[in-house]
Tab-separated table of C-alpha atoms in Angstrom:
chain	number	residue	atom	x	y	z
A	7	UNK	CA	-12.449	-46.580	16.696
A	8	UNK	CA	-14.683	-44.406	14.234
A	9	UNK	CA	-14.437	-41.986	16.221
A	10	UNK	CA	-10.686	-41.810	16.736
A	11	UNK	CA	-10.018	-41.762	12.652
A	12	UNK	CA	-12.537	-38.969	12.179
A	13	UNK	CA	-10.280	-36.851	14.486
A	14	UNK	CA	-7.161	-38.058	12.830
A	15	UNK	CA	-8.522	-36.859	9.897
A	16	UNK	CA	-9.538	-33.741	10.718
A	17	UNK	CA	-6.374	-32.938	12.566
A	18	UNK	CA	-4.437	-34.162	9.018
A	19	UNK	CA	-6.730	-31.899	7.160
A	20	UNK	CA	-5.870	-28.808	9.697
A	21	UNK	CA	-2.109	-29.611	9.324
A	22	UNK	CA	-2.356	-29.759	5.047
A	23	UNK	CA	-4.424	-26.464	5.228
A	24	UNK	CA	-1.567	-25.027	7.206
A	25	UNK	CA	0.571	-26.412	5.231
A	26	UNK	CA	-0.742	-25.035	1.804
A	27	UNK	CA	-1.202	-21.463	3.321
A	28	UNK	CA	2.362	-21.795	3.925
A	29	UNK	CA	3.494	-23.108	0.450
A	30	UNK	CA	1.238	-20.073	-0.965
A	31	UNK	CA	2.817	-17.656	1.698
A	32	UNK	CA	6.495	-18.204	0.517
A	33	UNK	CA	5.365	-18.889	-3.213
A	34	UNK	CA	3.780	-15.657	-3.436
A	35	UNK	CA	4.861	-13.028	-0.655
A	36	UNK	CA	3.684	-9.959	-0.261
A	37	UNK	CA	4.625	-7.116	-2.478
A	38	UNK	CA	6.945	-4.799	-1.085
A	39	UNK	CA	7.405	-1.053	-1.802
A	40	UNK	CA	10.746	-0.794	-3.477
A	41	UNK	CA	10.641	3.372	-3.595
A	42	UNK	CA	13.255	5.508	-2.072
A	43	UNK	CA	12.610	7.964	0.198
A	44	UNK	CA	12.496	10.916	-2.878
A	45	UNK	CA	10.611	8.880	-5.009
A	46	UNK	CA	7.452	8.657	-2.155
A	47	UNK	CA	8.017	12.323	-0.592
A	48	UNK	CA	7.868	13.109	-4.901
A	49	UNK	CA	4.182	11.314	-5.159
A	50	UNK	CA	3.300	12.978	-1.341
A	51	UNK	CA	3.968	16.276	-2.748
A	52	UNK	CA	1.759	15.587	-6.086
A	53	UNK	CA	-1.249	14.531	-3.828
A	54	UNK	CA	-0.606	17.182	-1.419
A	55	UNK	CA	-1.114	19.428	-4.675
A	56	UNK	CA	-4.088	17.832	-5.948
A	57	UNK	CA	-5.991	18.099	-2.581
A	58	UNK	CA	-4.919	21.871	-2.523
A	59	UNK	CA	-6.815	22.339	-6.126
A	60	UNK	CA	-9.552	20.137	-5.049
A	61	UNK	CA	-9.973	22.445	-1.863
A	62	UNK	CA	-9.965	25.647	-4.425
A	63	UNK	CA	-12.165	24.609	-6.615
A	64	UNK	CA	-14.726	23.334	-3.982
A	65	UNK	CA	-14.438	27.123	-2.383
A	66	UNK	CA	-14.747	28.825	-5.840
A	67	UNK	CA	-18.106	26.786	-5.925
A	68	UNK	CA	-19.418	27.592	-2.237
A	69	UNK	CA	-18.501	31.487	-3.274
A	70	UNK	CA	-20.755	30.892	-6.709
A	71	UNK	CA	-23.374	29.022	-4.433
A	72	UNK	CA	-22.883	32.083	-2.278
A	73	UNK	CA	-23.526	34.646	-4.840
A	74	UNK	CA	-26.381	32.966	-6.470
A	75	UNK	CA	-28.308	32.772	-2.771
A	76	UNK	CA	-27.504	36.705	-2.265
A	77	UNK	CA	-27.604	38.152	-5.915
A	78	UNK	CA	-30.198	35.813	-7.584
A	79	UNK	CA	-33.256	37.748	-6.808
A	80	UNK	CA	-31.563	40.937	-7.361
A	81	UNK	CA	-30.033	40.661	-11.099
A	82	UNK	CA	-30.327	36.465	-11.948
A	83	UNK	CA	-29.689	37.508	-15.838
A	84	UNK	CA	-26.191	39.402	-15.272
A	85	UNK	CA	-25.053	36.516	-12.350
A	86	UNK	CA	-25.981	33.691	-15.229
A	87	UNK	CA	-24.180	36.068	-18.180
A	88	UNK	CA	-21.241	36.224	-15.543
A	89	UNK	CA	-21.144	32.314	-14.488
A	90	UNK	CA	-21.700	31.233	-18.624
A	91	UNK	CA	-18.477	33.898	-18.743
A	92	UNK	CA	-16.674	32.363	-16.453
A	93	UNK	CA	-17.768	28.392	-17.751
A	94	UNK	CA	-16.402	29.582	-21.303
A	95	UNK	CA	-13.240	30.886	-20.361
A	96	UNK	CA	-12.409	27.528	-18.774
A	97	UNK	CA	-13.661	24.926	-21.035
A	98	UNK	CA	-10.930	27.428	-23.598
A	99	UNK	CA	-14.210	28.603	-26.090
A	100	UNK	CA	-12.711	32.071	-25.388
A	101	UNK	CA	-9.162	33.532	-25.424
A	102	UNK	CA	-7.462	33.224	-22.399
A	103	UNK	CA	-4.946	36.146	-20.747
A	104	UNK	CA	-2.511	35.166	-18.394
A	105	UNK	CA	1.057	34.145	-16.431
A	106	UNK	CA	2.800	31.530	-18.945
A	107	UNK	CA	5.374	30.875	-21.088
A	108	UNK	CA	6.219	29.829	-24.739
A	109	UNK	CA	8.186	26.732	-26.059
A	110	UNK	CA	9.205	26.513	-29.369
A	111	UNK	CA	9.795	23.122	-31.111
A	112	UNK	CA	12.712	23.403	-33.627
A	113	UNK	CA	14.709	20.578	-35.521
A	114	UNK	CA	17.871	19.929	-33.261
A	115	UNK	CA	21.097	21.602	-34.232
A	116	UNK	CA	22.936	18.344	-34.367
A	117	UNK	CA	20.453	16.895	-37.016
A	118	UNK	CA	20.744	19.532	-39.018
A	119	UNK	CA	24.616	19.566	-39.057
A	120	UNK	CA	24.382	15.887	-39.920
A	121	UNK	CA	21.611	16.061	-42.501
A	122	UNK	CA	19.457	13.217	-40.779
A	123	UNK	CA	15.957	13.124	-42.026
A	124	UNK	CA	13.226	14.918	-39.603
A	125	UNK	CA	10.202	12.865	-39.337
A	126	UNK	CA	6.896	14.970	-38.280
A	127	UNK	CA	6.922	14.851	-34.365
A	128	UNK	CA	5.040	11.836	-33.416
A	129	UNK	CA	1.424	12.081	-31.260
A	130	UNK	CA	2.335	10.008	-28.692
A	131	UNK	CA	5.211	12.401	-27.559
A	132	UNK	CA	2.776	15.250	-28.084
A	133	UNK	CA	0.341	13.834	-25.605
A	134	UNK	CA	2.709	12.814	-23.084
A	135	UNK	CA	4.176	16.546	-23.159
A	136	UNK	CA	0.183	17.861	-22.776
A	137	UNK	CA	0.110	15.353	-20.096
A	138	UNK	CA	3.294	16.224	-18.326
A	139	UNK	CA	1.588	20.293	-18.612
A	140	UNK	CA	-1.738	19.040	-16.927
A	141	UNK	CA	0.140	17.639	-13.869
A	142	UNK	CA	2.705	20.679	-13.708
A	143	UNK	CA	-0.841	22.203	-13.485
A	144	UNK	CA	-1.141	24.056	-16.682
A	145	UNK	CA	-4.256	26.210	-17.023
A	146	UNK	CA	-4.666	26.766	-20.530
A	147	UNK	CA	-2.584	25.108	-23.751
A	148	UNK	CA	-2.334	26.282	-27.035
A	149	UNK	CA	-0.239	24.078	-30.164
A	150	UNK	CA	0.653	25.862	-33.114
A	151	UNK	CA	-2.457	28.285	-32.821
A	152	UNK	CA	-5.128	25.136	-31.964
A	153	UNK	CA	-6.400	25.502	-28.695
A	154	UNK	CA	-6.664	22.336	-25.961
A	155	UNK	CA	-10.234	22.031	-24.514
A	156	UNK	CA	-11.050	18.590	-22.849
A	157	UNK	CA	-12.376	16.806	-26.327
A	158	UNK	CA	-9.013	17.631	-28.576
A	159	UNK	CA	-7.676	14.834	-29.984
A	160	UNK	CA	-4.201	15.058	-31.192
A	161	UNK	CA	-3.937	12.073	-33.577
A	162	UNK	CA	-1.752	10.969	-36.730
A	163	UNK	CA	-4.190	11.447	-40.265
A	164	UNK	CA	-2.220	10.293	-42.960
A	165	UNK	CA	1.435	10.641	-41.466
A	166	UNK	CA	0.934	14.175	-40.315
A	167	UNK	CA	0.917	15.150	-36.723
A	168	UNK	CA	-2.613	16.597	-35.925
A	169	UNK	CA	-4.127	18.494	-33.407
A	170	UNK	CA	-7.898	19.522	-33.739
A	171	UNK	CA	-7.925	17.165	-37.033
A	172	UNK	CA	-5.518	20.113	-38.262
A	173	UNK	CA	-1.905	19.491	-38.779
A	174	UNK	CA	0.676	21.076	-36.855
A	175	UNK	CA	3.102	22.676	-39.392
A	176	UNK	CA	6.588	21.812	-39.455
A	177	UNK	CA	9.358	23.015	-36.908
A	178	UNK	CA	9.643	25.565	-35.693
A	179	UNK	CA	5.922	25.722	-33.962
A	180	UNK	CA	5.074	27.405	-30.726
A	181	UNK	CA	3.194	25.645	-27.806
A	182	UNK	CA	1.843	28.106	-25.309
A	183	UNK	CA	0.646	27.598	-21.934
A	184	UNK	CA	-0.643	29.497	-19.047
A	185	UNK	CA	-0.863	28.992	-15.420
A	186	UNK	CA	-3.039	31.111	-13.074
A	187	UNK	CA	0.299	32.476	-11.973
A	188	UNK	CA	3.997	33.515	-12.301
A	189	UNK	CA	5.151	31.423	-9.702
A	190	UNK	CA	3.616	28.518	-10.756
A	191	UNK	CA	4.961	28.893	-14.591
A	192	UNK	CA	8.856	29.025	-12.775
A	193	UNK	CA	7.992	26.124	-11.432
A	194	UNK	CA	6.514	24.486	-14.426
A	195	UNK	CA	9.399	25.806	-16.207
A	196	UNK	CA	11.924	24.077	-13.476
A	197	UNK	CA	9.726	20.556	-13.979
A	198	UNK	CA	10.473	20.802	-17.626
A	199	UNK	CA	14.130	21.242	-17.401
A	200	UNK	CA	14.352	18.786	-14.615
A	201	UNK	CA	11.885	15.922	-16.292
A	202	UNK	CA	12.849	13.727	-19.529
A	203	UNK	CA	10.842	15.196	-21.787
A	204	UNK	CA	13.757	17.088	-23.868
A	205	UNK	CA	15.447	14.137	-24.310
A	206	UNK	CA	12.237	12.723	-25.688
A	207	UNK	CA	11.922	15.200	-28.008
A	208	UNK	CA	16.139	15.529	-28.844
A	209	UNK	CA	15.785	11.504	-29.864
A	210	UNK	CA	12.982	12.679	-32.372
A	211	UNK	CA	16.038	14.970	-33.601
A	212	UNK	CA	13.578	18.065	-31.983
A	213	UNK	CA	14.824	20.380	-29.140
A	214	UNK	CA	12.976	22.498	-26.702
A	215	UNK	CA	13.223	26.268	-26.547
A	216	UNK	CA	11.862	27.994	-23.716
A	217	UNK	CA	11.561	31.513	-23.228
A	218	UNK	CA	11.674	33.727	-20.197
A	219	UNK	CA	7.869	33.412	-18.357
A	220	UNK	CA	5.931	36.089	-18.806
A	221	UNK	CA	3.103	37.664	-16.719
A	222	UNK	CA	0.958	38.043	-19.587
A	223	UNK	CA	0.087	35.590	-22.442
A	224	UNK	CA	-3.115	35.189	-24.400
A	225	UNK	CA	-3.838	31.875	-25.896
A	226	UNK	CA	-6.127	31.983	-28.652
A	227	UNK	CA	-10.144	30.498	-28.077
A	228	UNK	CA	-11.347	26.926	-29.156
A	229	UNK	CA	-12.865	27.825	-32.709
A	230	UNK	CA	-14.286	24.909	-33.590
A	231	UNK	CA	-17.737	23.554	-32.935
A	232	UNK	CA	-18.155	21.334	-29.658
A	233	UNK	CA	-19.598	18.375	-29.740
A	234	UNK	CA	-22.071	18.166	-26.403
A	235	UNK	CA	-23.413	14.672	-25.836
A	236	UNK	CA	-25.858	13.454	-22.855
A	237	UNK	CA	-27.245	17.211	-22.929
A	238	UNK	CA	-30.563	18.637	-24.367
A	239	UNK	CA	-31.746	22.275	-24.662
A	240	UNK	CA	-33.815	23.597	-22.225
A	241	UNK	CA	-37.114	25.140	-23.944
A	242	UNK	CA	-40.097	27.083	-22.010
A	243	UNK	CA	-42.858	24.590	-21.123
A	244	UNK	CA	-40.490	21.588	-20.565
């Protein structure tokens, strides 16, 4: 008799466990993608870019490896003087010569017609254009004659717009960027017109002016101290 309620019990438990897996199954199904076809072959295309510049950059560093194997024992000073070169110019320490193209800011025509007040452009749309730049795979950004290097902060100090801890002066300011080449700053240039961001900017009464891209455009060089953390200088005898 034991016996036969100890497998009517189990058999109950088996049948609530099913039971409750079922509850949870229809209580919380599975998330489904919702994207359209343009929206996934859009993010396919972005990864499909990102693996081509991870696939560049890890060549560019075999070639240095390269180098370094073949030319060390030869002339080590002029290969380090070249690879320091080569480290400045893309952390943005030095001026940097390229394809790009300039956008200046200005106040929008419409605000101006209507006298509405124009507030200093706000960080948070500054950032989001740098960010939109970095994925349309800007190489080099320079706002209102600061430089971006990987530690700029552009913040708000005292209700002014800043960029270095320097303000940005007041429309009209220029915002250059580079690419590492012509087609790529068309295509930027197409993104642009084709994303939100100036109608961002036009509901901060602020409109976009981009000129034709050019095949050469010097930014200026990072002129600031840099602040290097987790790093000590090497000295003889270490």
């Amino acid at each position: 008799m034991k016996k036969g309620i100890s497998r009517f019990t189990l058999i109950l438990f088996i049948i609530g466990f099913m039971l409750a897996v079922q509850y949870n199954s229809i209580q919380s199904p599975e998330e489904r993608d919702t994207r359209d076809i343009w929206e996934i072959r859009k993010e396919l295309t972005t990864e499909a870019t990102y693996h081509s510049e991870l696939l560049t950059r890890i060549r560019e560093a075999q070639q240095l490896a390269a180098q370094y194997e073949t030319e060390s024992a030869e002339r080590p000073e002029r290969l380090v003087e070249q690879t320091i070169g080569q480290l400045r110019e893309e952390i943005g320490l030095d001026p940097y010569t390229g394809p790009g193209v300039v956008i200046t800011v200005n106040p929008s025509a419409e605000a101006i017609a209507f006298g509405f007040t124009i507030n200093p452009l706000s960080p948070e749309l500054l950032v989001r254009f740098v960010n939109e730049m970095n994925r349309f795979q800007a190489k080099a950004i320079e706002i209102d004659g600061k430089r971006l290097i990987y530690s700029s902060a552009i913040r708000d100090i005292n209700g002014r717009t800043t960029v270095n801890t320097l303000p940005i002066a007041s429309a009209p300011f220029e915002i250059k960027i580079a690419t590492d080449s012509l087609e790529t700053t068309e295509r930027m240039i197409a993104q642009i017109r084709a994303s939100g961001l100036a109608d961002d900017f036009y509901i901060e009464n602020y409109e976009l002016a981009i000129a034709e891209p050019v095949s050469e455009l010097t930014l200026v060089g990072y002129d600031q101290p840099v602040a290097v953390t987790h790093l000590t200088e090497w000295k003889e005898g270490n």
